[in-house]
PDB file of C-alpha atoms in Angstrom:
ATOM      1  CA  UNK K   1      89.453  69.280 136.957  1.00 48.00           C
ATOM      2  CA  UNK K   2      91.053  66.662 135.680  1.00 40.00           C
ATOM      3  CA  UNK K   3      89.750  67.278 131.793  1.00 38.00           C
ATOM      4  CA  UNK K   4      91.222  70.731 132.092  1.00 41.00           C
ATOM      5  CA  UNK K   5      94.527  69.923 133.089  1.00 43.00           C
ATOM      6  CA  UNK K   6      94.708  67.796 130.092  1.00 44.00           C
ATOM      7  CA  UNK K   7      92.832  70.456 127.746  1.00 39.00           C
ATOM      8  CA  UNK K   8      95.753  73.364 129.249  1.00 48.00           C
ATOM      9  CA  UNK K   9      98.298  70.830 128.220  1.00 45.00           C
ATOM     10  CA  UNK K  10      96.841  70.622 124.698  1.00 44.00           C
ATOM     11  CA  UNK K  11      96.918  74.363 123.950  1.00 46.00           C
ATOM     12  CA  UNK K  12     100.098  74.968 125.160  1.00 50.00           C
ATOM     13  CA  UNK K  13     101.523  72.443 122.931  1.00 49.00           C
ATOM     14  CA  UNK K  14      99.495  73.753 120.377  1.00 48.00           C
ATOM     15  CA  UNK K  15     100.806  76.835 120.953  1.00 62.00           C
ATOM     16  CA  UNK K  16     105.074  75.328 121.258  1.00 60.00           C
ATOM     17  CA  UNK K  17     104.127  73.645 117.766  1.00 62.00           C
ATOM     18  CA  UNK K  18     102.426  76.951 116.357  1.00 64.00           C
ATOM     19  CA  UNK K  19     105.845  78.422 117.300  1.00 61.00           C
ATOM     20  CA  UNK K  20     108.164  75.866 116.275  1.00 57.00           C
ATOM     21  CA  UNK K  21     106.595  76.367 112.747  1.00 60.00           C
ATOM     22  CA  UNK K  22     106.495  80.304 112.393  1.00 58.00           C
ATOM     23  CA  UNK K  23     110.147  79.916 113.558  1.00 56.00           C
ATOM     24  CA  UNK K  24     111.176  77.295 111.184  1.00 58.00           C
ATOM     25  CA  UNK K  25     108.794  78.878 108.310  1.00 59.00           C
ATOM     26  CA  UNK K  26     110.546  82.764 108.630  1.00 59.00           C
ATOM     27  CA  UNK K  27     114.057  80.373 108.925  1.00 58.00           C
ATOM     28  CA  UNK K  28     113.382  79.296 105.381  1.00 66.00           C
ATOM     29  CA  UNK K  29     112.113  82.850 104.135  1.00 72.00           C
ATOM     30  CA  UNK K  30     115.682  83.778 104.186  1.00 76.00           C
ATOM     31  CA  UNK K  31     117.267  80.906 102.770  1.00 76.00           C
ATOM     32  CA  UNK K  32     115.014  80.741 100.066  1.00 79.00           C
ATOM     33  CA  UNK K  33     116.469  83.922  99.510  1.00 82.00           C
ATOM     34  CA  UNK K  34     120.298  83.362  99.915  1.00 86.00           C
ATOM     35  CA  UNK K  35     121.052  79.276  99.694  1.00 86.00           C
ATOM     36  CA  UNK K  36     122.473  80.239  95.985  1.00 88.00           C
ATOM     37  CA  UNK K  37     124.931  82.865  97.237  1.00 90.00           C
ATOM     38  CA  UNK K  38     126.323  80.674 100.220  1.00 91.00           C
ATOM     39  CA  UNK K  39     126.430  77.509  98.616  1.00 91.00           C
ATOM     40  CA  UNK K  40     128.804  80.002  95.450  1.00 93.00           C
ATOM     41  CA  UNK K  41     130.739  81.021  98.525  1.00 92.00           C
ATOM     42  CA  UNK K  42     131.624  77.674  99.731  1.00 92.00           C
ATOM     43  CA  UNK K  43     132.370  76.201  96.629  1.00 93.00           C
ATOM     44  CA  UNK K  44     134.760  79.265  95.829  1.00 90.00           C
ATOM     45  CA  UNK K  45     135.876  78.639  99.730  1.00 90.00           C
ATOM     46  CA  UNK K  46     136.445  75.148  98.648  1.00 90.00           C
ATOM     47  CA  UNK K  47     138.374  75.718  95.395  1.00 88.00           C
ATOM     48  CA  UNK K  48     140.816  78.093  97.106  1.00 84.00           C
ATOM     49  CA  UNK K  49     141.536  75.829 100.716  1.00 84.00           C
ATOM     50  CA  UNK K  50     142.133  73.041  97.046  1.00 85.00           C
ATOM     51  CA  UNK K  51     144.813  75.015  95.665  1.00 79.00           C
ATOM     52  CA  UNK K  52     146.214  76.330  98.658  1.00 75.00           C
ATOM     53  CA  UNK K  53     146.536  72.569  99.693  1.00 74.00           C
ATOM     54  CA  UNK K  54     147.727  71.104  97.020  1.00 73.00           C
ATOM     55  CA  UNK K  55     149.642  73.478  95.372  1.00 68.00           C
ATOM     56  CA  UNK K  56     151.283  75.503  97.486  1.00 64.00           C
ATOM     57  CA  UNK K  57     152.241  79.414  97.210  1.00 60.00           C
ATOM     58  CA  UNK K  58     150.133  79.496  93.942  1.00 58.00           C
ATOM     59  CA  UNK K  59     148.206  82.145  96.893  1.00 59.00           C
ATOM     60  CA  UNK K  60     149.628  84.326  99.767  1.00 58.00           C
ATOM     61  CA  UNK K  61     148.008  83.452 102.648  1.00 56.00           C
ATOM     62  CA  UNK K  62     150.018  84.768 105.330  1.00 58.00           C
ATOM     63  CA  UNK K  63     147.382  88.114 105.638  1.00 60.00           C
ATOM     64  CA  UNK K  64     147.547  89.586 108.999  1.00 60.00           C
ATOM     65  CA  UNK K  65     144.405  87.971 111.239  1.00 62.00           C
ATOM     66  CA  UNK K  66     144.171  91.299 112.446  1.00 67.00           C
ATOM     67  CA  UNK K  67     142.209  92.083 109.253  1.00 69.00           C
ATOM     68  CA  UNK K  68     139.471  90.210 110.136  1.00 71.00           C
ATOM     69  CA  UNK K  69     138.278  91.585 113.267  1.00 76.00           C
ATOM     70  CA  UNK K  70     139.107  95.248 111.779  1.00 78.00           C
ATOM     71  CA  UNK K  71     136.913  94.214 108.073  1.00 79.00           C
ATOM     72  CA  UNK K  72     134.216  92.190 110.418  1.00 79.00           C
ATOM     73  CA  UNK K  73     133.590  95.389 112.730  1.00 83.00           C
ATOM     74  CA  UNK K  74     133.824  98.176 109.775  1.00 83.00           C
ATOM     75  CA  UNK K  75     131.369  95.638 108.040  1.00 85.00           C
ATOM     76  CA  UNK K  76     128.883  94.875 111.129  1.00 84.00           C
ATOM     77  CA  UNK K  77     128.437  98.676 111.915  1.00 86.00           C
ATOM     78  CA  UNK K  78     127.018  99.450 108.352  1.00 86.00           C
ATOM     79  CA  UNK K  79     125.036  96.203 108.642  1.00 88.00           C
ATOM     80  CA  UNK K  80     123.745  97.439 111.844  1.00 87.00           C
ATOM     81  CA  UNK K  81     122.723 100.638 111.147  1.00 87.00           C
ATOM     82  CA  UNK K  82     121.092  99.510 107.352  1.00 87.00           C
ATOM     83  CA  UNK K  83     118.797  96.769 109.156  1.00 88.00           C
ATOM     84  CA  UNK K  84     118.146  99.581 111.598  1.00 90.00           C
ATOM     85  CA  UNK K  85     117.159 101.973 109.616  1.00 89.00           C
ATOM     86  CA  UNK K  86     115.245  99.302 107.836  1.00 90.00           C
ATOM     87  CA  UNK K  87     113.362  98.745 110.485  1.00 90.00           C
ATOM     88  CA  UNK K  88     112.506 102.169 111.292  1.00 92.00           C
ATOM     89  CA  UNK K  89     110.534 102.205 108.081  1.00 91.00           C
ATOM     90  CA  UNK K  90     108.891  99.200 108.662  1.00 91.00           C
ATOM     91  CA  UNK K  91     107.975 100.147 112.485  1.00 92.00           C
ATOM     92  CA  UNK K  92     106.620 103.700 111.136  1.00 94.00           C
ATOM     93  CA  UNK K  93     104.754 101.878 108.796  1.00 92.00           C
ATOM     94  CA  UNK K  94     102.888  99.295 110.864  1.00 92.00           C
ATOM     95  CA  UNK K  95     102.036 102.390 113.110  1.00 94.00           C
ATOM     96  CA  UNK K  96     100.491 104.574 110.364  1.00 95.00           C
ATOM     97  CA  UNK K  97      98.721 101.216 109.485  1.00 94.00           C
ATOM     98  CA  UNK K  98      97.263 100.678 112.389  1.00 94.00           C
ATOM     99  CA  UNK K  99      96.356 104.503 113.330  1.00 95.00           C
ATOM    100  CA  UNK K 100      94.715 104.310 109.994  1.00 95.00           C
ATOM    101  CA  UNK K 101      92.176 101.367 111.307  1.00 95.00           C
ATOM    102  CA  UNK K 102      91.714 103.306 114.410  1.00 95.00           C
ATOM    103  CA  UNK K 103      90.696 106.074 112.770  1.00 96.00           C
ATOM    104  CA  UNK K 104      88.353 103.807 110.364  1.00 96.00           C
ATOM    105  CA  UNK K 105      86.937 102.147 113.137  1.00 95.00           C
ATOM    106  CA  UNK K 106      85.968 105.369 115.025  1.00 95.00           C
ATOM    107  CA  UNK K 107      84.665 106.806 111.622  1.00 94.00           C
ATOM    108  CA  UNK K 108      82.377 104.153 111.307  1.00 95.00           C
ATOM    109  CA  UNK K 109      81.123 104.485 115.049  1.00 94.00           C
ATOM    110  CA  UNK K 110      80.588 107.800 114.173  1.00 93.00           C
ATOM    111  CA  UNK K 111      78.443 107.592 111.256  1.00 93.00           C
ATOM    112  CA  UNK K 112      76.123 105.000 112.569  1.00 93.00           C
ATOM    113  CA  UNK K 113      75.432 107.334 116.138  1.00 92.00           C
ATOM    114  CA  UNK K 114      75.440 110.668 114.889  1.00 91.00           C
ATOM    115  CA  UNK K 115      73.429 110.479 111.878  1.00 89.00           C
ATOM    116  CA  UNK K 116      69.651 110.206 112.329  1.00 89.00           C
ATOM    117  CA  UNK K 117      68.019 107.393 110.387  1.00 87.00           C
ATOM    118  CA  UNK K 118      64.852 109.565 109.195  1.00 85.00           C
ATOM    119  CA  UNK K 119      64.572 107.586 106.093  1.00 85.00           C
ATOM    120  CA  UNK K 120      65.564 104.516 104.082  1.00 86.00           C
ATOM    121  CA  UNK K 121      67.790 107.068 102.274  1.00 87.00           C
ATOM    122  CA  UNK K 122      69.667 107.468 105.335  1.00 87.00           C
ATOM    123  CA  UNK K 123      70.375 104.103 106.163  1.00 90.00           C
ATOM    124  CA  UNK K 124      71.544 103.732 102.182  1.00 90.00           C
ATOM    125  CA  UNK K 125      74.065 106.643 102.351  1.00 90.00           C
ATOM    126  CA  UNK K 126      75.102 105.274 105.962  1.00 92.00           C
ATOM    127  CA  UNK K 127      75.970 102.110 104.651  1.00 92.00           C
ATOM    128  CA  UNK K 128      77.345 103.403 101.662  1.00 91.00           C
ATOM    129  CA  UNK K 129      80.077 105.703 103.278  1.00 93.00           C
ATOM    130  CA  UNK K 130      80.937 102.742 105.380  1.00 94.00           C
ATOM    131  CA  UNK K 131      81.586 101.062 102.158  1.00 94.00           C
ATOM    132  CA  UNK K 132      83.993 103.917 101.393  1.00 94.00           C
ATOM    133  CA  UNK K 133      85.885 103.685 104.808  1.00 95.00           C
ATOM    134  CA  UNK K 134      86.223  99.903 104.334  1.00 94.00           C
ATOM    135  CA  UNK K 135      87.552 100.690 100.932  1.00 94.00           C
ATOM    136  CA  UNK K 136      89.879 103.415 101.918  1.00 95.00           C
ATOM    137  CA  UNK K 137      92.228 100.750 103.433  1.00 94.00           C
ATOM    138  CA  UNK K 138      91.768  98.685 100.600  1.00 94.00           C
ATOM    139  CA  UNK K 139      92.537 101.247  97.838  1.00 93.00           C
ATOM    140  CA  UNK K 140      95.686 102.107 100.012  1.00 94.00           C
ATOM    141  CA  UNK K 141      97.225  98.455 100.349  1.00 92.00           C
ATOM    142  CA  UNK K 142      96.650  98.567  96.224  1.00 92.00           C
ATOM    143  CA  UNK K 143      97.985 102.083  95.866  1.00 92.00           C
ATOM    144  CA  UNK K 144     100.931 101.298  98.051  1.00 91.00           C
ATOM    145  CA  UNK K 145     101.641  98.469  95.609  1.00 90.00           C
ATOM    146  CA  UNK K 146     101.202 100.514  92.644  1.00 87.00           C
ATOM    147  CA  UNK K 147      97.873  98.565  91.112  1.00 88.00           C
ATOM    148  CA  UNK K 148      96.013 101.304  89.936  1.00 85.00           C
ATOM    149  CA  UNK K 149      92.601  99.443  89.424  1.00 83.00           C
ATOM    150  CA  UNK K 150      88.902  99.912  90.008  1.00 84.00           C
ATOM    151  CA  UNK K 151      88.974  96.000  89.561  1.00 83.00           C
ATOM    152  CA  UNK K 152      90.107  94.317  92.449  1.00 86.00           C
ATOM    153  CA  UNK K 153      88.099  91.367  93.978  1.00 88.00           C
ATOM    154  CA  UNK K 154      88.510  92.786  97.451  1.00 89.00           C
ATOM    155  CA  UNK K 155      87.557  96.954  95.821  1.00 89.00           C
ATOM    156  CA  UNK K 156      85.038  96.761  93.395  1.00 85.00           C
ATOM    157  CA  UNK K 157      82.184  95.780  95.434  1.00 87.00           C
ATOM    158  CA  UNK K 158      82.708  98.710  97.699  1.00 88.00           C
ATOM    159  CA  UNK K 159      82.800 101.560  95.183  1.00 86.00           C
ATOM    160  CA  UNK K 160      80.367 100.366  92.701  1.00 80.00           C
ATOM    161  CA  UNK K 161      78.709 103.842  93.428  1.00 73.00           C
ATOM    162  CA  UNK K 162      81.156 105.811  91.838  1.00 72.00           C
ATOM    163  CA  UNK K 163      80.980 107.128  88.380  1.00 65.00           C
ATOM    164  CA  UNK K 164      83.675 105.445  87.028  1.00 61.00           C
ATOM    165  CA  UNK K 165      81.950 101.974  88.074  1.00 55.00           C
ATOM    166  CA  UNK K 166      78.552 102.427  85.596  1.00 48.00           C
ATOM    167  CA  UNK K 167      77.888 101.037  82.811  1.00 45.00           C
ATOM    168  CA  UNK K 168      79.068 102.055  79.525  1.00 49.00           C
ATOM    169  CA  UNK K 169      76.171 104.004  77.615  1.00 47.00           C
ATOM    170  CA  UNK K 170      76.425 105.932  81.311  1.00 44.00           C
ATOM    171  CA  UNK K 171      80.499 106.767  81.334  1.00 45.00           C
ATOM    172  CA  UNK K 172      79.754 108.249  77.696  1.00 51.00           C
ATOM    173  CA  UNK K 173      77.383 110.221  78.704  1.00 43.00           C
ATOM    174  CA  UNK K 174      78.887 111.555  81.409  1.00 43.00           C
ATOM    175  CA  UNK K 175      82.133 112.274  79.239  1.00 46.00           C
ATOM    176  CA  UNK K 176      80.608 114.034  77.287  1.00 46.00           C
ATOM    177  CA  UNK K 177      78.751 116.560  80.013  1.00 44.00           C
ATOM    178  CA  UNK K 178      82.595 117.039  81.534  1.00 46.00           C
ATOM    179  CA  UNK K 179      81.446 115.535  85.050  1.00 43.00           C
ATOM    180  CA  UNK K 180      83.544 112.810  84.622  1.00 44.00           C
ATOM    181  CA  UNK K 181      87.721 112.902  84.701  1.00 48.00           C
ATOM    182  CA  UNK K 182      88.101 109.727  82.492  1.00 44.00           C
ATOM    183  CA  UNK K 183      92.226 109.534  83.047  1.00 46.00           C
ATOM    184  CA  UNK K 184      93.475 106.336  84.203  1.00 46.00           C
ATOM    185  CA  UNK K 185      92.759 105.908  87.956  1.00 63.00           C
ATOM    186  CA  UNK K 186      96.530 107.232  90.430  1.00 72.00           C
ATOM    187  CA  UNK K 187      95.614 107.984  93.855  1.00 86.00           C
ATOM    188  CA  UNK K 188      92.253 105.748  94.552  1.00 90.00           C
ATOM    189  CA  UNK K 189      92.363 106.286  98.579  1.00 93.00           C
ATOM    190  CA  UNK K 190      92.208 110.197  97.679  1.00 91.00           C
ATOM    191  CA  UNK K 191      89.484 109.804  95.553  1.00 89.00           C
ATOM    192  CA  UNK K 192      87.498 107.669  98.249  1.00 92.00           C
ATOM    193  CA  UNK K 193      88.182 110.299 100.897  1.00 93.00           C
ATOM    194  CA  UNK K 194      86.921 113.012  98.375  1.00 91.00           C
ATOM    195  CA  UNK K 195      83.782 111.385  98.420  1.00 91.00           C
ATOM    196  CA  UNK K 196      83.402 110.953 102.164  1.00 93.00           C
ATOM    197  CA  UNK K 197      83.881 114.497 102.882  1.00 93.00           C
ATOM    198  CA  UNK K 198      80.906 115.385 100.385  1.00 91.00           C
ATOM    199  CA  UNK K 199      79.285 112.976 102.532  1.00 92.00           C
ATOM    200  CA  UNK K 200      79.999 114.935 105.722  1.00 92.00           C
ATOM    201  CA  UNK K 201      79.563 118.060 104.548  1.00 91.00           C
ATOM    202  CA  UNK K 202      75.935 117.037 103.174  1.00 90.00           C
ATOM    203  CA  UNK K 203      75.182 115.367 106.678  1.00 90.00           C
ATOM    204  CA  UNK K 204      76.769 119.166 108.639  1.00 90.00           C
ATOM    205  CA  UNK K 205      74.632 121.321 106.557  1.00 89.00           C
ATOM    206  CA  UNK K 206      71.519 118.841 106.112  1.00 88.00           C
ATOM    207  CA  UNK K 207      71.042 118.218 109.873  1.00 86.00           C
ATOM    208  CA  UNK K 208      73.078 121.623 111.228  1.00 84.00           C
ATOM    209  CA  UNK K 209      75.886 119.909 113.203  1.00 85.00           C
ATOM    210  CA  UNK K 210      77.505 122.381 115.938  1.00 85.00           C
ATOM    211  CA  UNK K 211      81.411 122.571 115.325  1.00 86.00           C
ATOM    212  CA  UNK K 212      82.010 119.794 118.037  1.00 87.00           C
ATOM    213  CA  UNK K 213      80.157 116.682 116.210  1.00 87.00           C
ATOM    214  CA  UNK K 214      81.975 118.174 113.117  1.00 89.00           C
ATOM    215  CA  UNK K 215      84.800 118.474 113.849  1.00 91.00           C
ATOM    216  CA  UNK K 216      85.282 114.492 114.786  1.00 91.00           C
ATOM    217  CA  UNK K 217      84.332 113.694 111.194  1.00 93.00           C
ATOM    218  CA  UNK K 218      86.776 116.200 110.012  1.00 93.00           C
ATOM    219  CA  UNK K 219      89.506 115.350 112.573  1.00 95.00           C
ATOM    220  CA  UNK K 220      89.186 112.022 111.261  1.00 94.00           C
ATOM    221  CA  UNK K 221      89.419 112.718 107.367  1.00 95.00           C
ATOM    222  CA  UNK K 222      92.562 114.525 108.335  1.00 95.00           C
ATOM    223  CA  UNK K 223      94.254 111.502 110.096  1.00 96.00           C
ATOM    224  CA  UNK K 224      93.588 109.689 106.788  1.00 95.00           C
ATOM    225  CA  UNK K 225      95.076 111.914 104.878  1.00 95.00           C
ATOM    226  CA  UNK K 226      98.302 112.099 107.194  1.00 95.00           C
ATOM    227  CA  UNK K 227      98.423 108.083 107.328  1.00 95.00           C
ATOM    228  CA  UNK K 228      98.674 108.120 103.498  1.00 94.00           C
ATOM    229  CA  UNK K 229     101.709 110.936 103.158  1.00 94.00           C
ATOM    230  CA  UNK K 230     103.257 108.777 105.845  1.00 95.00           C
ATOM    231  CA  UNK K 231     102.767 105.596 103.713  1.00 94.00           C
ATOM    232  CA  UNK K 232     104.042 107.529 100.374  1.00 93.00           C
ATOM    233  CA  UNK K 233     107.020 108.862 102.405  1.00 93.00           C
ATOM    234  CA  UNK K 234     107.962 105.384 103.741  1.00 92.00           C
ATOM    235  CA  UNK K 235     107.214 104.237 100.020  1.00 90.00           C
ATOM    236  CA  UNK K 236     109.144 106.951  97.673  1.00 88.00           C
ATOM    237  CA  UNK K 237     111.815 107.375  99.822  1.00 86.00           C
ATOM    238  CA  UNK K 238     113.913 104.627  99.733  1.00 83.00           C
ATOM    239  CA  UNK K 239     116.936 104.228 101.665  1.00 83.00           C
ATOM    240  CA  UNK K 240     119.946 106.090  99.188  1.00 84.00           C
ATOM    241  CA  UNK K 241     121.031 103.446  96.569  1.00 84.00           C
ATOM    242  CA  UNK K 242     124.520 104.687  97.282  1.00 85.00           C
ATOM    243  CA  UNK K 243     125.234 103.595 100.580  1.00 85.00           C
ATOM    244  CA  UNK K 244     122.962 100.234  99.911  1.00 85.00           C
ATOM    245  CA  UNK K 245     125.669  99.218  96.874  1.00 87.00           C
ATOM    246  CA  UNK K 246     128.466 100.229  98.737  1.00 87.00           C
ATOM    247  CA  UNK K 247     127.196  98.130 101.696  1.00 89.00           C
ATOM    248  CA  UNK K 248     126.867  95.108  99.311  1.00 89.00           C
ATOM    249  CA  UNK K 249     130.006  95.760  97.984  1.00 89.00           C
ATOM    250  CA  UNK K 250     131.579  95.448 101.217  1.00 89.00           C
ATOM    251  CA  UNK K 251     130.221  92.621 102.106  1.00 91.00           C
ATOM    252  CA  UNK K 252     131.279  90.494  99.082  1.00 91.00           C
ATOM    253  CA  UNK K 253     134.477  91.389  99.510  1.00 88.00           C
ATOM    254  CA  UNK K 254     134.886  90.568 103.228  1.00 88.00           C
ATOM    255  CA  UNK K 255     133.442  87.480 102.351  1.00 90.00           C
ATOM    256  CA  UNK K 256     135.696  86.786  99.575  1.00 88.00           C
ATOM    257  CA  UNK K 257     138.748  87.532 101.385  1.00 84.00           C
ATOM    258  CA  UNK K 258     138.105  85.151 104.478  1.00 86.00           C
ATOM    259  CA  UNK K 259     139.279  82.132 102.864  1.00 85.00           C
ATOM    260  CA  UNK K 260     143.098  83.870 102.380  1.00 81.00           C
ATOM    261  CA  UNK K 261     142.954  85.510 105.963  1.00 81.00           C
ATOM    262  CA  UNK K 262     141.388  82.159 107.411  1.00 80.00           C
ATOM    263  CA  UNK K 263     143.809  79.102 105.751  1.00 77.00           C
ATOM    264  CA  UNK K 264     146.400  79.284 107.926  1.00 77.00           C
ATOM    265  CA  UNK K 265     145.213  78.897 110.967  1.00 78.00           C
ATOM    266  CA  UNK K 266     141.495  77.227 110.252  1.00 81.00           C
ATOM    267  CA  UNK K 267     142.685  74.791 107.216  1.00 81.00           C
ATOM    268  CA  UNK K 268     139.580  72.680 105.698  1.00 85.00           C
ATOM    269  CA  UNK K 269     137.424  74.314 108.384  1.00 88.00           C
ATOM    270  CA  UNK K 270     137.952  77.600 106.942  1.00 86.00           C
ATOM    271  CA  UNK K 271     134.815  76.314 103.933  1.00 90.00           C
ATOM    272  CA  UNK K 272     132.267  75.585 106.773  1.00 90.00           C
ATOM    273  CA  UNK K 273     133.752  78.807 108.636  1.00 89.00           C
ATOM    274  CA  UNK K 274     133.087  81.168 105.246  1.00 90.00           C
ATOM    275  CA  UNK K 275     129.655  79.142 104.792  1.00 91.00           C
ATOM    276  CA  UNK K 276     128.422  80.107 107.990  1.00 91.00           C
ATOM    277  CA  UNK K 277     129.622  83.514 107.959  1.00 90.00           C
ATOM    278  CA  UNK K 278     127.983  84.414 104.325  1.00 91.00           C
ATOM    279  CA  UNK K 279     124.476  82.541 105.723  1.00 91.00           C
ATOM    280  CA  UNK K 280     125.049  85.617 108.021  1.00 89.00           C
ATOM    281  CA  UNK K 281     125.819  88.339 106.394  1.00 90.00           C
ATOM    282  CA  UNK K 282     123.831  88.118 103.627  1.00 91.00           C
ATOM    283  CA  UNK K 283     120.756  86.966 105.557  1.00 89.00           C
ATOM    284  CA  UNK K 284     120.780  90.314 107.140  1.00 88.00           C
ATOM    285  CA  UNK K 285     121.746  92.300 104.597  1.00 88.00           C
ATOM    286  CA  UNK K 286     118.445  90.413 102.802  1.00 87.00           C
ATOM    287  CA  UNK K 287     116.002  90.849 105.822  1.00 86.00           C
ATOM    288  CA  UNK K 288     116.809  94.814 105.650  1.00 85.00           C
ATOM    289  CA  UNK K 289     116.035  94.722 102.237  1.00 85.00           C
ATOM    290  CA  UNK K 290     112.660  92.975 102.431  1.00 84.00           C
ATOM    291  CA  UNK K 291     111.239  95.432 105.546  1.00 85.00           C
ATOM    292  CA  UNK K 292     112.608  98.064 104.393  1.00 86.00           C
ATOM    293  CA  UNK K 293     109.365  98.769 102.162  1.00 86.00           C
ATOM    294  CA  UNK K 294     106.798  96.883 104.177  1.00 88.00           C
ATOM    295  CA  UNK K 295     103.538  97.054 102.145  1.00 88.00           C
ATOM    296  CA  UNK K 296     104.846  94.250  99.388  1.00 83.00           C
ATOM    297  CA  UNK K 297     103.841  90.670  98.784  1.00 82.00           C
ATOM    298  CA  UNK K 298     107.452  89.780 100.867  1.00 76.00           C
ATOM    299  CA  UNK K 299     106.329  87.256 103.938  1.00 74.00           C
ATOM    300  CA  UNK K 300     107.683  89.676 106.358  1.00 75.00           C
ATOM    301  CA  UNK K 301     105.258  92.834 105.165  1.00 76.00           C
ATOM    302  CA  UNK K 302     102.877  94.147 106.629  1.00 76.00           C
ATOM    303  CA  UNK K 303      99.837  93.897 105.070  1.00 66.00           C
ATOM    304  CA  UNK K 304      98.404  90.438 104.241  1.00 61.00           C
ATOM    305  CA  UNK K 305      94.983  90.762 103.214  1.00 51.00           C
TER     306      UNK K 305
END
């Protein structure tokens, strides 16, 4: 009893120092990204609470405080609803990611307890579609990225059945006959599903499949295709670059006016007062930016493998 107490204690803090470092890890993820911009706004901060001090109405700094509540809400409401709508992509996306494994997963089932094993043929063709559904999620992390390749490390194993993986003297020939569409690779995950529904309509006709067992394979090739348009809709439509450079314009300038609205009444404190304001502005402003297309190389995507 005694041993288990102690092993409890362990994992939970395990677990408190697992935390503590996730916390202070996404902490510097930001930083990383702003520490330039805050440290320009302090200094410029600094210079002006300088000049105010030591020379004296070389600046008006009599602005009405009332401006900074009235800039600071205006400014927080588009913040708000940019890192919300942000989100919204990302959310959608990490939904459409994970009905796409679902549907994977129960694809997979599928094939291995539907489809008879008569032969060694069948367990080849078995194995090989599951290749394809493996690769399906593969090709779309890549597609999503924009690396239109047949050469990943993580891809190429998978679909060395397809044409466009044989040898040489065999792409030539195949040129040649027309059977082979030699462009430069786009849409991979299409491709793959092409090939899995040749696949199930070989195993419908070959075995005669009544419209129930069929229609789970087909159900399932449809949710595929639906996760993808959801990923290309989260990916090509972007949140409008208007209202994202008029937010960052905003910003910059209620930054850059705190300094004449804040000296009177703050003095040297106003430069730690605009320092800590900028960290938090533009830390939001740059965590809408990184979800707001989630299938990147940003720590805070979605997709990791």
């Amino acid at each position: 009893m005694f041993f288990k107490k102690q092993l409890n204690i362990k994992k939970r803090s395990k677990s408190k120092l697992e935390r503590l470092n996730i916390l202070i890890r996404q902490h510097f993820i930001i930083l990383s990204k702003v520490w330039w911009q805050v440290v320009l706004v302090t200094l410029y901060s600094f210079f002006i609470i300088c000049l105010n001090a030591y020379h004296e109405n070389i600046f008006y700094m009599g602005w009405s405080a009332s401006l900074v509540p009235i800039l600071g809400v205006v400014t927080g409401l588009l913040l708000v609803f940019r890192t919300n709508t942000a989100y919204d992509r990302y959310y959608e996306g990490r939904r459409l990611w994970s009905q796409m494994i679902q549907v994977i997963r129960v694809m997979v089932r599928s094939v291995w307890i539907i489809v008879p094993e008569n032969s060694g043929r069948d367990v080849v063709e078995k194995k090989t579609v599951t290749n394809f559904l493996v690769a399906y999620a593969i090709s779309s992390k890549h597609y999503l990225r924009e690396e239109y390749s047949y050469d990943h490390k993580d891809l190429k194993d998978l679909i060395h059945h397809f044409p466009e993986m044989f040898s040489e003297p065999r792409m030539d020939l195949l040129k040649k006959m027309s059977i082979l569409n030699y462009a430069p690779p786009s849409n991979i995950p299409l491709q793959i599903l092409y090939y899995i529904a040749i696949f199930v309509q070989t195993m419908k006709d070959r075995y005669k499949w009544d419209p129930a067992t069929s229609s789970i394979f087909y159900n399932g090739l449809n949710s595929m295709v639906e996760c993808l348009s959801g990923f290309e809709r989260i990916k090509r439509t972007p949140i409008p670059p208007a209202y994202s450079v008029h937010l960052y314009h905003v910003i910059w300038l209620y930054i850059l006016s705190l300094p004449f609205q804040l000296a009177e009444t703050m003095g040297w404190w106003t430069v730690a007062g605009v320092g800590i304001t900028s960290f938090t502005f533009l830390g939001i402003l740059e965590i809408g930016s990184q979800i707001e297309d989630p299938f990147g190389y940003d720590d805070n995507d979605l997709v990791k493998f």
